[in-house]
Short mmCIF file of C-alpha atoms in Angstrom, two decimals:
data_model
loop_
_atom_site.label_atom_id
_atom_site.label_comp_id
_atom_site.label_asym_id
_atom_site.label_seq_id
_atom_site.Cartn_x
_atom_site.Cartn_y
_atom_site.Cartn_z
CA UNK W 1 -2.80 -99.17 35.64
CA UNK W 2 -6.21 -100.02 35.99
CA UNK W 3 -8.22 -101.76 38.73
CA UNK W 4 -9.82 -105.49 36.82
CA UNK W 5 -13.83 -104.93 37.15
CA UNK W 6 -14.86 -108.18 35.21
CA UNK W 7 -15.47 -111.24 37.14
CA UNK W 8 -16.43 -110.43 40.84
CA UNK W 9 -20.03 -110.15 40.78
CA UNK W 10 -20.24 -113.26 38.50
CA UNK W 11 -18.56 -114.88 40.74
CA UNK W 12 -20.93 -114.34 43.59
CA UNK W 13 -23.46 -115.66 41.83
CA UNK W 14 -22.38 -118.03 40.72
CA UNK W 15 -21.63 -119.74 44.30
CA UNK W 16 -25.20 -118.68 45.29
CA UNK W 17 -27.66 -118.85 42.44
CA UNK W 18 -27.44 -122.95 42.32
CA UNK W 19 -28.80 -122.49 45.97
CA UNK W 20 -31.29 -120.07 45.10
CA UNK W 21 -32.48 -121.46 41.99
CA UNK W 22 -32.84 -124.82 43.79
CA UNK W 23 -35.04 -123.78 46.35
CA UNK W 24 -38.13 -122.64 44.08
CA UNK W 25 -37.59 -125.34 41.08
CA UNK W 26 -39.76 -128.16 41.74
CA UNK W 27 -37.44 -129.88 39.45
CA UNK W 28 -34.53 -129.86 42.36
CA UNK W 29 -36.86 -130.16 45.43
CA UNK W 30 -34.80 -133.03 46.83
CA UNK W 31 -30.90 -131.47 45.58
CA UNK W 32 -29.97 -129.11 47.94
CA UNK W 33 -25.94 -127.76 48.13
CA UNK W 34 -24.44 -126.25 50.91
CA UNK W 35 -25.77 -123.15 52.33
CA UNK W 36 -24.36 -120.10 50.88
CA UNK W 37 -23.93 -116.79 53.30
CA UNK W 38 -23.74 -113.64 52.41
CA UNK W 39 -19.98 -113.74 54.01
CA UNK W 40 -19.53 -116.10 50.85
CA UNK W 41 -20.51 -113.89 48.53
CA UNK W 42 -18.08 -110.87 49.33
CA UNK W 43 -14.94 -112.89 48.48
CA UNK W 44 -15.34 -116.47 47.23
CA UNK W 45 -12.59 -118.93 47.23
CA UNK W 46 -11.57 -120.79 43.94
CA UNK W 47 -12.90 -123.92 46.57
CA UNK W 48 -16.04 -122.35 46.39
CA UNK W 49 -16.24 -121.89 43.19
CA UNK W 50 -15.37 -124.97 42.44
CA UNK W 51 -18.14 -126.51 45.08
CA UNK W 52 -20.45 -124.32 43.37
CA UNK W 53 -19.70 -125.65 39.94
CA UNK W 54 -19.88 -129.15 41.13
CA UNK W 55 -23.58 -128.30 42.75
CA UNK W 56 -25.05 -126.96 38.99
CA UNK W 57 -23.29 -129.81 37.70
CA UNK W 58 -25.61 -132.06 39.76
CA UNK W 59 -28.88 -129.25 39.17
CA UNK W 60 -28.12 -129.90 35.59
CA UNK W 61 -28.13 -133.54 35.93
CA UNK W 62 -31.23 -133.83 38.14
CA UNK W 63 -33.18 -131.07 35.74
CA UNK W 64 -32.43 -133.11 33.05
CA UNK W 65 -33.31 -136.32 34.04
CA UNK W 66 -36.57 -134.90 35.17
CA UNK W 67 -37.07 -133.43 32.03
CA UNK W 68 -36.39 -136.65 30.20
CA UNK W 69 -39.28 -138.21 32.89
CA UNK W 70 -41.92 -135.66 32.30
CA UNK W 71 -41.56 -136.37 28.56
CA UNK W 72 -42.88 -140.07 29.01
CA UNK W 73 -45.38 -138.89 31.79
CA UNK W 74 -46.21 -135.61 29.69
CA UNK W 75 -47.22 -137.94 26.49
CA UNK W 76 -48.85 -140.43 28.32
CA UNK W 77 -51.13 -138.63 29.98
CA UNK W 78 -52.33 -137.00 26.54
CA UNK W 79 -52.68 -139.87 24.87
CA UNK W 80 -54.84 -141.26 27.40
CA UNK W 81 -56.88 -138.20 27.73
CA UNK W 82 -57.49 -138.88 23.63
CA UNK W 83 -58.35 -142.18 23.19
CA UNK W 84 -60.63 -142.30 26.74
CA UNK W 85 -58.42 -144.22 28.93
CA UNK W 86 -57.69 -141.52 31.32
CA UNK W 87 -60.03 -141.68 34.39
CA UNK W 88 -61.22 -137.77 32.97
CA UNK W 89 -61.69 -138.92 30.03
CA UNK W 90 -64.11 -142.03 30.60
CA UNK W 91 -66.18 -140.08 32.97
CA UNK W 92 -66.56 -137.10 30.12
CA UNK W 93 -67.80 -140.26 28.16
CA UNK W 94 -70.28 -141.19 30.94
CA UNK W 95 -71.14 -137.38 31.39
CA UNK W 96 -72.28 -137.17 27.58
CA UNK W 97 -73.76 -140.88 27.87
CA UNK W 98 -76.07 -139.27 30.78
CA UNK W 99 -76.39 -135.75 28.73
CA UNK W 100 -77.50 -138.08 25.76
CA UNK W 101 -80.61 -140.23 27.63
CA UNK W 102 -81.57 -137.33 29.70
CA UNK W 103 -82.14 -135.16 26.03
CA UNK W 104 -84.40 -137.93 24.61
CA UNK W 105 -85.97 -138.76 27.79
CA UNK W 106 -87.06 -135.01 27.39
CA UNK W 107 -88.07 -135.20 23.86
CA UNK W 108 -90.48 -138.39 25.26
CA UNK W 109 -91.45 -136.15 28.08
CA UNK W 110 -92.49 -133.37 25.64
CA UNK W 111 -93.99 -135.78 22.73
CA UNK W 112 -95.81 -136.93 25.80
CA UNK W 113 -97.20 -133.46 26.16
CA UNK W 114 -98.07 -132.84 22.84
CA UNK W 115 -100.03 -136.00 22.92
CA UNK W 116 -102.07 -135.68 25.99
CA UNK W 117 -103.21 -131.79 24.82
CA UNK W 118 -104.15 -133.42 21.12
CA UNK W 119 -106.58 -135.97 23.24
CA UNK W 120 -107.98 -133.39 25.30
CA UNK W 121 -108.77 -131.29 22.57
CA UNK W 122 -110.15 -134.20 20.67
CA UNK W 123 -112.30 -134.86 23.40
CA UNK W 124 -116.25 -135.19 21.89
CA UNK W 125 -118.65 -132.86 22.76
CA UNK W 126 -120.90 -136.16 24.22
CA UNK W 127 -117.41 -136.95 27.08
CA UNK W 128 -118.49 -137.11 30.17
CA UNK W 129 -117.07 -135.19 33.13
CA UNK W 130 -115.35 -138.65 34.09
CA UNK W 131 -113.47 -138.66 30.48
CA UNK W 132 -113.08 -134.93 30.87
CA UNK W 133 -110.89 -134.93 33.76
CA UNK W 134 -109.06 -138.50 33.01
CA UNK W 135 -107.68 -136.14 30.26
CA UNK W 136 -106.71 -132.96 32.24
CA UNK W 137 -105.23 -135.57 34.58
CA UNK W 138 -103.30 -137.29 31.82
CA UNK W 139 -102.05 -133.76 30.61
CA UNK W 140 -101.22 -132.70 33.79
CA UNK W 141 -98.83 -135.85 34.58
CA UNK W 142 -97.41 -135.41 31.12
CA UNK W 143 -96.57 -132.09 32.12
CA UNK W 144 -94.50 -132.77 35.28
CA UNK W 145 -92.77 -135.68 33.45
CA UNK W 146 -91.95 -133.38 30.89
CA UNK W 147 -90.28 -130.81 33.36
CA UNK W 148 -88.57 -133.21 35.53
CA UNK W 149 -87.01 -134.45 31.87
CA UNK W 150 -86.08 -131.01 31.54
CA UNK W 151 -84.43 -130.29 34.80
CA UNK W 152 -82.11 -133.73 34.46
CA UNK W 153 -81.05 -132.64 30.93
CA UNK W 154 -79.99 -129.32 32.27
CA UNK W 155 -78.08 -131.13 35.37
CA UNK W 156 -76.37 -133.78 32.63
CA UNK W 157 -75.40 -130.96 30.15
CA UNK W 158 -74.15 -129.17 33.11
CA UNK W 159 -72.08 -132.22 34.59
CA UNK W 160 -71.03 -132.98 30.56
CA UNK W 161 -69.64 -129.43 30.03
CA UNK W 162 -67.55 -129.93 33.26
CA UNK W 163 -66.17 -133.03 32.35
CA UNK W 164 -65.37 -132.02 29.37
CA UNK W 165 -63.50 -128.58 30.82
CA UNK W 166 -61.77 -131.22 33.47
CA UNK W 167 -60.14 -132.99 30.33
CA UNK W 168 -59.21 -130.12 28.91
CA UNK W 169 -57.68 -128.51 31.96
CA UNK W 170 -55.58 -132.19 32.37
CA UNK W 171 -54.28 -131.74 28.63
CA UNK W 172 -53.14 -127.86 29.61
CA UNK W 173 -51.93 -128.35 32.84
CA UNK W 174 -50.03 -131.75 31.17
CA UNK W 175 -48.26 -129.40 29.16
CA UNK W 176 -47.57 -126.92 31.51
CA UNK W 177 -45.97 -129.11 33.89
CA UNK W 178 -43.83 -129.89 31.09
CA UNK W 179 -42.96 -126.34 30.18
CA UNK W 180 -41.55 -126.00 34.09
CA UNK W 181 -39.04 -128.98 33.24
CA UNK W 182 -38.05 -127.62 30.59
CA UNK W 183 -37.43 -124.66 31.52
CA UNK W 184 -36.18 -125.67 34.81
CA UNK W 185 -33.52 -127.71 32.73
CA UNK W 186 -32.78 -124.63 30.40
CA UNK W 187 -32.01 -122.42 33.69
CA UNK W 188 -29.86 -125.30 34.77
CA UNK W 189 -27.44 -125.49 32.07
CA UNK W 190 -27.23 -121.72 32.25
CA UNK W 191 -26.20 -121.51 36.09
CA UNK W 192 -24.13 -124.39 35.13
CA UNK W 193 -22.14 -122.04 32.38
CA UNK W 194 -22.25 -119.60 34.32
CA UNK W 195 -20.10 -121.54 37.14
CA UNK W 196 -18.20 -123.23 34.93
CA UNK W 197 -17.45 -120.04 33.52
CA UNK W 198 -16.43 -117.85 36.37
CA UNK W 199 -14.36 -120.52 38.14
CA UNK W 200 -11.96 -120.19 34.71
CA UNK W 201 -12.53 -116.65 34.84
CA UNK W 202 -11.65 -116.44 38.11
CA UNK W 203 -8.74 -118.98 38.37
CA UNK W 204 -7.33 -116.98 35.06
CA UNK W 205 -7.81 -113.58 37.18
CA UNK W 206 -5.82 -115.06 39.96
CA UNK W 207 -2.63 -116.17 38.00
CA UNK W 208 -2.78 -112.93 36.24
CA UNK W 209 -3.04 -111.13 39.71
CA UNK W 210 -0.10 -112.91 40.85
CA UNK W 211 2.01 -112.29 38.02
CA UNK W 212 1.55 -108.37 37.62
CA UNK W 213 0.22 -107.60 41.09
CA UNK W 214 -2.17 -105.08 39.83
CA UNK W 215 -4.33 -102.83 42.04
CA UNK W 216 -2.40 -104.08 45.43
CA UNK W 217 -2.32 -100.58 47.04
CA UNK W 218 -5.86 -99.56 45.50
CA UNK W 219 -8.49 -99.12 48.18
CA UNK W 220 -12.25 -98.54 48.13
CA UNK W 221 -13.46 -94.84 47.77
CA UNK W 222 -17.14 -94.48 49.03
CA UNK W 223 -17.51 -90.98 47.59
CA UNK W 224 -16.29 -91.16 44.32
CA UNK W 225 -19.81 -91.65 42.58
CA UNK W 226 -21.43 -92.19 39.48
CA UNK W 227 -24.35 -90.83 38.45
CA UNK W 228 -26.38 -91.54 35.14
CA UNK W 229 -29.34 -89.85 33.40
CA UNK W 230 -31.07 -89.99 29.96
CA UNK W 231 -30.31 -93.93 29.49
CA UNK W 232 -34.46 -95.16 28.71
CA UNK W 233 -35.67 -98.16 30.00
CA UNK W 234 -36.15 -99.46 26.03
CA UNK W 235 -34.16 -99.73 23.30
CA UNK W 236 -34.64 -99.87 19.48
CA UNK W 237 -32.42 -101.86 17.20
CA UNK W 238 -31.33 -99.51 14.74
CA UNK W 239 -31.48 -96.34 16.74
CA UNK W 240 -28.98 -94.10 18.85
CA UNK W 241 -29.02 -93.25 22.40
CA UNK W 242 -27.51 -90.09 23.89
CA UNK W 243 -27.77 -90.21 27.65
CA UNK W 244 -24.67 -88.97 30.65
CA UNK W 245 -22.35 -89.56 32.91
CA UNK W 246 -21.49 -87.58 35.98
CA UNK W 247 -18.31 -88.63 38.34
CA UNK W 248 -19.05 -86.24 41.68
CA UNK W 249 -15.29 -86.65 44.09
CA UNK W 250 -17.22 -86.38 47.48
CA UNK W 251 -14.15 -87.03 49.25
CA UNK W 252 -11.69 -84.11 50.80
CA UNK W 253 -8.72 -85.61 48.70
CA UNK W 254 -7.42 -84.38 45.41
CA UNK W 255 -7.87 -86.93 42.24
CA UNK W 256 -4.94 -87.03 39.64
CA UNK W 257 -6.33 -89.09 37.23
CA UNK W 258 -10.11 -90.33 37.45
CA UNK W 259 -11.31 -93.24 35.01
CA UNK W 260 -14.75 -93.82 34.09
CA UNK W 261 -15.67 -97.40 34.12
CA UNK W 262 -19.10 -98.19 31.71
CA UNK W 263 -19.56 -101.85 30.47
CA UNK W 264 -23.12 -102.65 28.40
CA UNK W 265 -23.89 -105.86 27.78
CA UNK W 266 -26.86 -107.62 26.27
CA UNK W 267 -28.67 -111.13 25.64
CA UNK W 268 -31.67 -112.18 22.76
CA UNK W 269 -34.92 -112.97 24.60
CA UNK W 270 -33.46 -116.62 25.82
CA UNK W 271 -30.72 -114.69 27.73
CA UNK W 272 -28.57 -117.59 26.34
CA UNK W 273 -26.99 -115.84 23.40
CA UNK W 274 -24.63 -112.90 23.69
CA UNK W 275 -25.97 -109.44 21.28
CA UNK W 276 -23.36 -107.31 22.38
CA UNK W 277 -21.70 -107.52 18.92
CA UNK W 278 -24.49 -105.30 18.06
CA UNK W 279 -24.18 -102.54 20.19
CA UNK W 280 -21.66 -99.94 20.05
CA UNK W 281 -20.72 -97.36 22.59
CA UNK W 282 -19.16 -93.81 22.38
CA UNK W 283 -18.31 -91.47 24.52
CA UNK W 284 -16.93 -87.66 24.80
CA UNK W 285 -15.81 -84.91 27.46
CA UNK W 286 -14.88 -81.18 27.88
CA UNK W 287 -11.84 -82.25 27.34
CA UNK W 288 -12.10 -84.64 24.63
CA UNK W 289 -15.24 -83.05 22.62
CA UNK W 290 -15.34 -85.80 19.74
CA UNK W 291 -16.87 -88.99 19.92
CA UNK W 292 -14.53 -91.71 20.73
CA UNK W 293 -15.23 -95.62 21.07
CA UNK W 294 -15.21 -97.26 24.40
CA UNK W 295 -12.22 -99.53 23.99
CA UNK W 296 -11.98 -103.10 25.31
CA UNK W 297 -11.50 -102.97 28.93
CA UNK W 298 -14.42 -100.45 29.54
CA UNK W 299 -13.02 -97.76 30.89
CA UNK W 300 -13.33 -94.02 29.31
CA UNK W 301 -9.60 -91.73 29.91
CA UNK W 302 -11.42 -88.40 29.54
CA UNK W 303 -12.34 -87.21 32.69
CA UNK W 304 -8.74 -86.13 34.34
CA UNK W 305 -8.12 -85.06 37.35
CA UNK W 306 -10.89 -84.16 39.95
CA UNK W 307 -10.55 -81.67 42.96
CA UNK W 308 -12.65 -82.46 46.69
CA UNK W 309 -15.86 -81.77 45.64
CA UNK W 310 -15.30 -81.52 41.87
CA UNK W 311 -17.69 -83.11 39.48
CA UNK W 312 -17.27 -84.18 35.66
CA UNK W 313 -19.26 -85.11 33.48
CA UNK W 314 -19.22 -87.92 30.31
CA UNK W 315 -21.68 -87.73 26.94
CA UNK W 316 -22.34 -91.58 26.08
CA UNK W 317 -24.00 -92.75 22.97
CA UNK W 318 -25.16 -96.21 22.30
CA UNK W 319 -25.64 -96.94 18.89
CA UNK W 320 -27.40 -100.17 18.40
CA UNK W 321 -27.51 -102.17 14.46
CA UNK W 322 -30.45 -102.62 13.08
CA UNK W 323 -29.92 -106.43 13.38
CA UNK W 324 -30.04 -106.50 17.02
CA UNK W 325 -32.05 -108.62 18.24
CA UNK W 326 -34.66 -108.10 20.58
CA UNK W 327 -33.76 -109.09 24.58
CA UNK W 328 -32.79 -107.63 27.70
CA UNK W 329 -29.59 -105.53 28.41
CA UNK W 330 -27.54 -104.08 31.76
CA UNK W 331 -25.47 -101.31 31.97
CA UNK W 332 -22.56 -101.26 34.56
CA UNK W 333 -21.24 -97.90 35.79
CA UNK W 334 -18.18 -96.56 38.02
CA UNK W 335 -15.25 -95.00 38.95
CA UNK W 336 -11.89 -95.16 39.64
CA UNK W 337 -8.57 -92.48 40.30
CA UNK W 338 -5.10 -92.91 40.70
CA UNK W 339 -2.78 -90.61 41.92
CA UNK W 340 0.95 -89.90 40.89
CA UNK W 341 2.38 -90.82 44.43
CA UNK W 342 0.52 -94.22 43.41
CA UNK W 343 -2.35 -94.89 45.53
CA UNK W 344 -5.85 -95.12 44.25
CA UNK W 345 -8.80 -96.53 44.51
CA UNK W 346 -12.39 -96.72 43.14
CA UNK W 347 -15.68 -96.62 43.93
CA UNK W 348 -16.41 -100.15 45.66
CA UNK W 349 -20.01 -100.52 43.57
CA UNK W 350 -20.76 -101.03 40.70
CA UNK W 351 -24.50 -99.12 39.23
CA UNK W 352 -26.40 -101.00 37.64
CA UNK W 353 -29.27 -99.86 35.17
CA UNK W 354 -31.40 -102.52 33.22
CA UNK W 355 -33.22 -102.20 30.19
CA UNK W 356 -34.78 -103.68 27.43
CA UNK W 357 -34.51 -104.59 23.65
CA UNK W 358 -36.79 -104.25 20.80
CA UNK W 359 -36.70 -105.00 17.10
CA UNK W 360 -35.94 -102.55 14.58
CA UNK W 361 -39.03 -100.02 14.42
CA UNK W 362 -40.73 -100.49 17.73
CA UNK W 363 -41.46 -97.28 19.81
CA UNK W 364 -38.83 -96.02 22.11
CA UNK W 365 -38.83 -96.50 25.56
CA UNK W 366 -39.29 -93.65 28.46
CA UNK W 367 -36.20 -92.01 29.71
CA UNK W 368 -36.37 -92.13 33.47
CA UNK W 369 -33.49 -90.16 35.46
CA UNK W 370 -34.10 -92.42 38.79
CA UNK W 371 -31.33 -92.10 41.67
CA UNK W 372 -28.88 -94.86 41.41
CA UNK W 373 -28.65 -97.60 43.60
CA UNK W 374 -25.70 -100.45 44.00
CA UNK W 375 -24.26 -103.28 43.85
CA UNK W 376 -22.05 -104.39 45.89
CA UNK W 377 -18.86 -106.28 44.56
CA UNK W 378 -17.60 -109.01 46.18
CA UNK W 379 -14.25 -107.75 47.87
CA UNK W 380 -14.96 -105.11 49.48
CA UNK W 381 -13.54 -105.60 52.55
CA UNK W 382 -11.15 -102.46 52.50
CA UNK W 383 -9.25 -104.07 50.20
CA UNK W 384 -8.34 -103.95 46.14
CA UNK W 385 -11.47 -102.90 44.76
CA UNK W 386 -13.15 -105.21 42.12
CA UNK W 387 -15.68 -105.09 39.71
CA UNK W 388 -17.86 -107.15 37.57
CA UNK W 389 -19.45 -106.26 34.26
CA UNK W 390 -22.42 -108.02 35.28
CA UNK W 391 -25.94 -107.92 36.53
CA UNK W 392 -29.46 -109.22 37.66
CA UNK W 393 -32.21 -107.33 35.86
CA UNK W 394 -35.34 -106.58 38.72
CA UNK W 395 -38.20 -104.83 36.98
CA UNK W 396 -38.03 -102.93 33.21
CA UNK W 397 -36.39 -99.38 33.56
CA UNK W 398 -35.41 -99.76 36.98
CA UNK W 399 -31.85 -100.25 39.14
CA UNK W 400 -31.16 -103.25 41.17
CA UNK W 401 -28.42 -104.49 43.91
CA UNK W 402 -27.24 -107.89 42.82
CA UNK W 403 -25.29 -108.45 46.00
CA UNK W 404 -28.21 -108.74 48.33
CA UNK W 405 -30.41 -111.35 49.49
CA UNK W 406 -33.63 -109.29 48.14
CA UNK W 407 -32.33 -109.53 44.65
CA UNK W 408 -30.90 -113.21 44.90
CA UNK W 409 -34.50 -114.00 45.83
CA UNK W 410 -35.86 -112.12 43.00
CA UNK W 411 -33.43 -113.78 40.74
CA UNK W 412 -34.66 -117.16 41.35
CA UNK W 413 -38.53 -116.05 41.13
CA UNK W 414 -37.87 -114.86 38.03
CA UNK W 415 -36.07 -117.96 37.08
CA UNK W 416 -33.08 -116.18 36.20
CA UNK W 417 -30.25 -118.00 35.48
CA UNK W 418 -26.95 -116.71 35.39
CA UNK W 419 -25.54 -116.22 31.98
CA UNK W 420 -22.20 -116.06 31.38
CA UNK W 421 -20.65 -114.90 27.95
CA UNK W 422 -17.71 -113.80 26.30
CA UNK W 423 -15.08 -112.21 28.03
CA UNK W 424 -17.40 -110.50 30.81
CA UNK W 425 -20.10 -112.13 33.18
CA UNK W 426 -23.38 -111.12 31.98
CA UNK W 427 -26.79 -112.44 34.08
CA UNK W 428 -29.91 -111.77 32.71
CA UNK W 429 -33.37 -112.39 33.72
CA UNK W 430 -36.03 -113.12 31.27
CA UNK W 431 -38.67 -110.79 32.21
CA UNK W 432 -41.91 -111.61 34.18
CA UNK W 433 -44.02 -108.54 34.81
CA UNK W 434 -45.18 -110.12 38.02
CA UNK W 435 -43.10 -111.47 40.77
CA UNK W 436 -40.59 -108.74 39.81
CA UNK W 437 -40.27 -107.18 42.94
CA UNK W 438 -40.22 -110.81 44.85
#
């Protein structure tokens, strides 16, 4: 028997990330579902789900639609800003109008000059002091034009230059405006997956709860903990990756039988396709020294039993093809035991350790042996522990709790949609060095 860690976390988020995503896209500002708590989260109903499918239904429909809007706005506004219609544009045309009169109003100004020094150097040696000073007068005048010219030239090349940046800040920020809708839409049609996805998930979970009744007498076990080290914060298509395991029994009962759970899973860089067919991982113990493949259900048989205060610990190798693609991964750890009078339990968080991607022959990223920290699974009330083979990806090489409000928050800053894919829930955010830690 084994306890099912593959929706619950998915699940979560998916009832709460239409809320959260909502609330920063500018594309939803009016399309607001029902609040969300954090009581919610820790057990959602297959009604919630299903309210929460319905909401990124109507995300989705609103994204689009605005998307579809900002097209038509997006290409009129360029194509006024090229022929001159746009208000920018005809005052750049009046700016380089001005720029234009104000350079040969100088070139007068200085001809002027020129002139007035040839006819006071051509003065006769017979001029009087009257003709004499006409022409110092005349130069003089010539002179001041000439620099008053010059200072309104500056001014109107100034004022052209800015019009000119003005158009061309109206033609990016056109564009950019655009890129939010369409991005806003892309992150909409993920949540919306995702929801759609982990209400089928979870309705197929139920039925297949009912039928077999698995993990009814399994409780949560605070102490039994997993600890990893050696797993870098990059990896490289085409490369191996040893790193470890350690399962620590903290508690003051005896473990028969303790099961390692480890689930990797992996997007390309639009966290909208699944890589994971690339990745293969292998593990090995004291106990069973050769490398064997983690099998379907992600959980490693090797460990055994475990005494109060025992500890054991896993080799794992991920061996990623040299086709991978390059993207963003998460890494899922935890435990479980079962004893032969039949209770067990399992460790009622799942770890979480993010990393990402690169193409075949990029340098390797730094391993970082950082403390662990959790996320909560939905369920844990005392009850049958449950798991999710998913995650929300904070900041590269780093751990992150997808159950609280902190990282629900930095979801949506990050724009991360939930992605949903295969057989397990996988949520990825598409990195943004800043606003990581939102």
């Amino acid at each position: 028997m084994k306890i099912r860690r593959v929706l619950a976390t998915a699940v979560a988020l998916a009832v709460t990330t239409p809320a959260a995503l909502l609330s920063v896209s500018p594309a939803y500002a009016d399309a607001k579902p029902a609040a969300q708590t954090q009581e919610k989260q820790s057990k959602p109903t297959i009604e919630e789900l299903e309210e929460a499918a319905a909401e990124a239904q109507k995300a989705y429909d609103k994204a689009a639609q605005a998307k579809a809007a900002g097209i038509i706005e997006t290409q009129k506004t360029l194509d006024e800003l090229s022929n001159g219609t746009h208000p920018l544009a005809v005052a750049l045309a009046a700016a380089k109008q001005t720029a234009k009169d104000a350079a040969a109003a100088k070139a007068t100004a200085d001809q002027a000059v020129t002139d007035a020094k040839t006819a006071l150097e051509a003065l006769p040696g017979t001029a009087t002091e009257e003709e004499k000073a006409a022409a110092k007068t005349a130069l003089a005048e010539a002179e001041a034009t000439a620099a008053t010219a010059a200072t309104a030239q500056t001014a109107a090349d100034t004022a052209a230059t800015e019009a000119g940046k003005k158009v061309q800040d109206a033609r990016v920020a056109a564009v950019n405006a655009q890129s939010v809708l369409d991005k806003a839409a892309e992150d909409a049609l993920a949540v919306k997956t995702a929801a759609d996805a982990a209400l089928a998930k979870a309705i197929k979970e139920a039925e297949e709860g009912e039928e077999d009744g698995e993990g009814e007498d399994c409780e949560p076990e605070l102490d039994l903990t997993s600890k990893v080290t050696g797993l870098p914060d990059t990896l490289v298509a085409g490369t191996s990756t040893d790193f470890s395991l350690r399962v620590t029994n903290g508690s003051d009962r005896h473990m028969d039988e303790v099961l390692t759970f480890v689930s990797v899973h992996a997007t390309d860089k639009s966290g909208l396709k699944d890589t994971e067919k690339f990745f293969r991982l292998q593990w090995s113990t004291n106990s069973a020294p050769k490398w064997q493949n983690a099998d379907a259900d992600d959980y490693i048989e090797g460990v055994g039993a475990l005494k109060p205060g025992a500890h054991a610990d896993v080799k794992l190798r991920l061996t990623l093809d040299k086709a991978t693609p390059a993207g963003n991964g998460v890494a899922f750890f935890a435990a479980d035991f079962f004893n032969e009078d039949g209770s067990c339990g399992g460790a009622p968080d799942l770890d979480m350790y993010e990393f990402d991607v690169k193409a075949a022959g990029s340098k390797p990223g730094k391993t970082e042996d950082v403390k662990p920290s959790t996320t909560p699974r939905p369920g844990n009330t005392g009850t049958t522990p449950q798991g999710s083979a998913s995650g929300t990806p904070a900041s590269t090489g780093s751990l992150a709790a997808t159950g609280s409000s902190s990282a629900t928050t930095s979801i949506a800053l990050a724009g991360g949609a939930a992605v949903l894919l295969g057989a397990a829930a996988v949520f990825v955010v598409r990195r943004r060095k800043t606003g990581a830690d939102a």
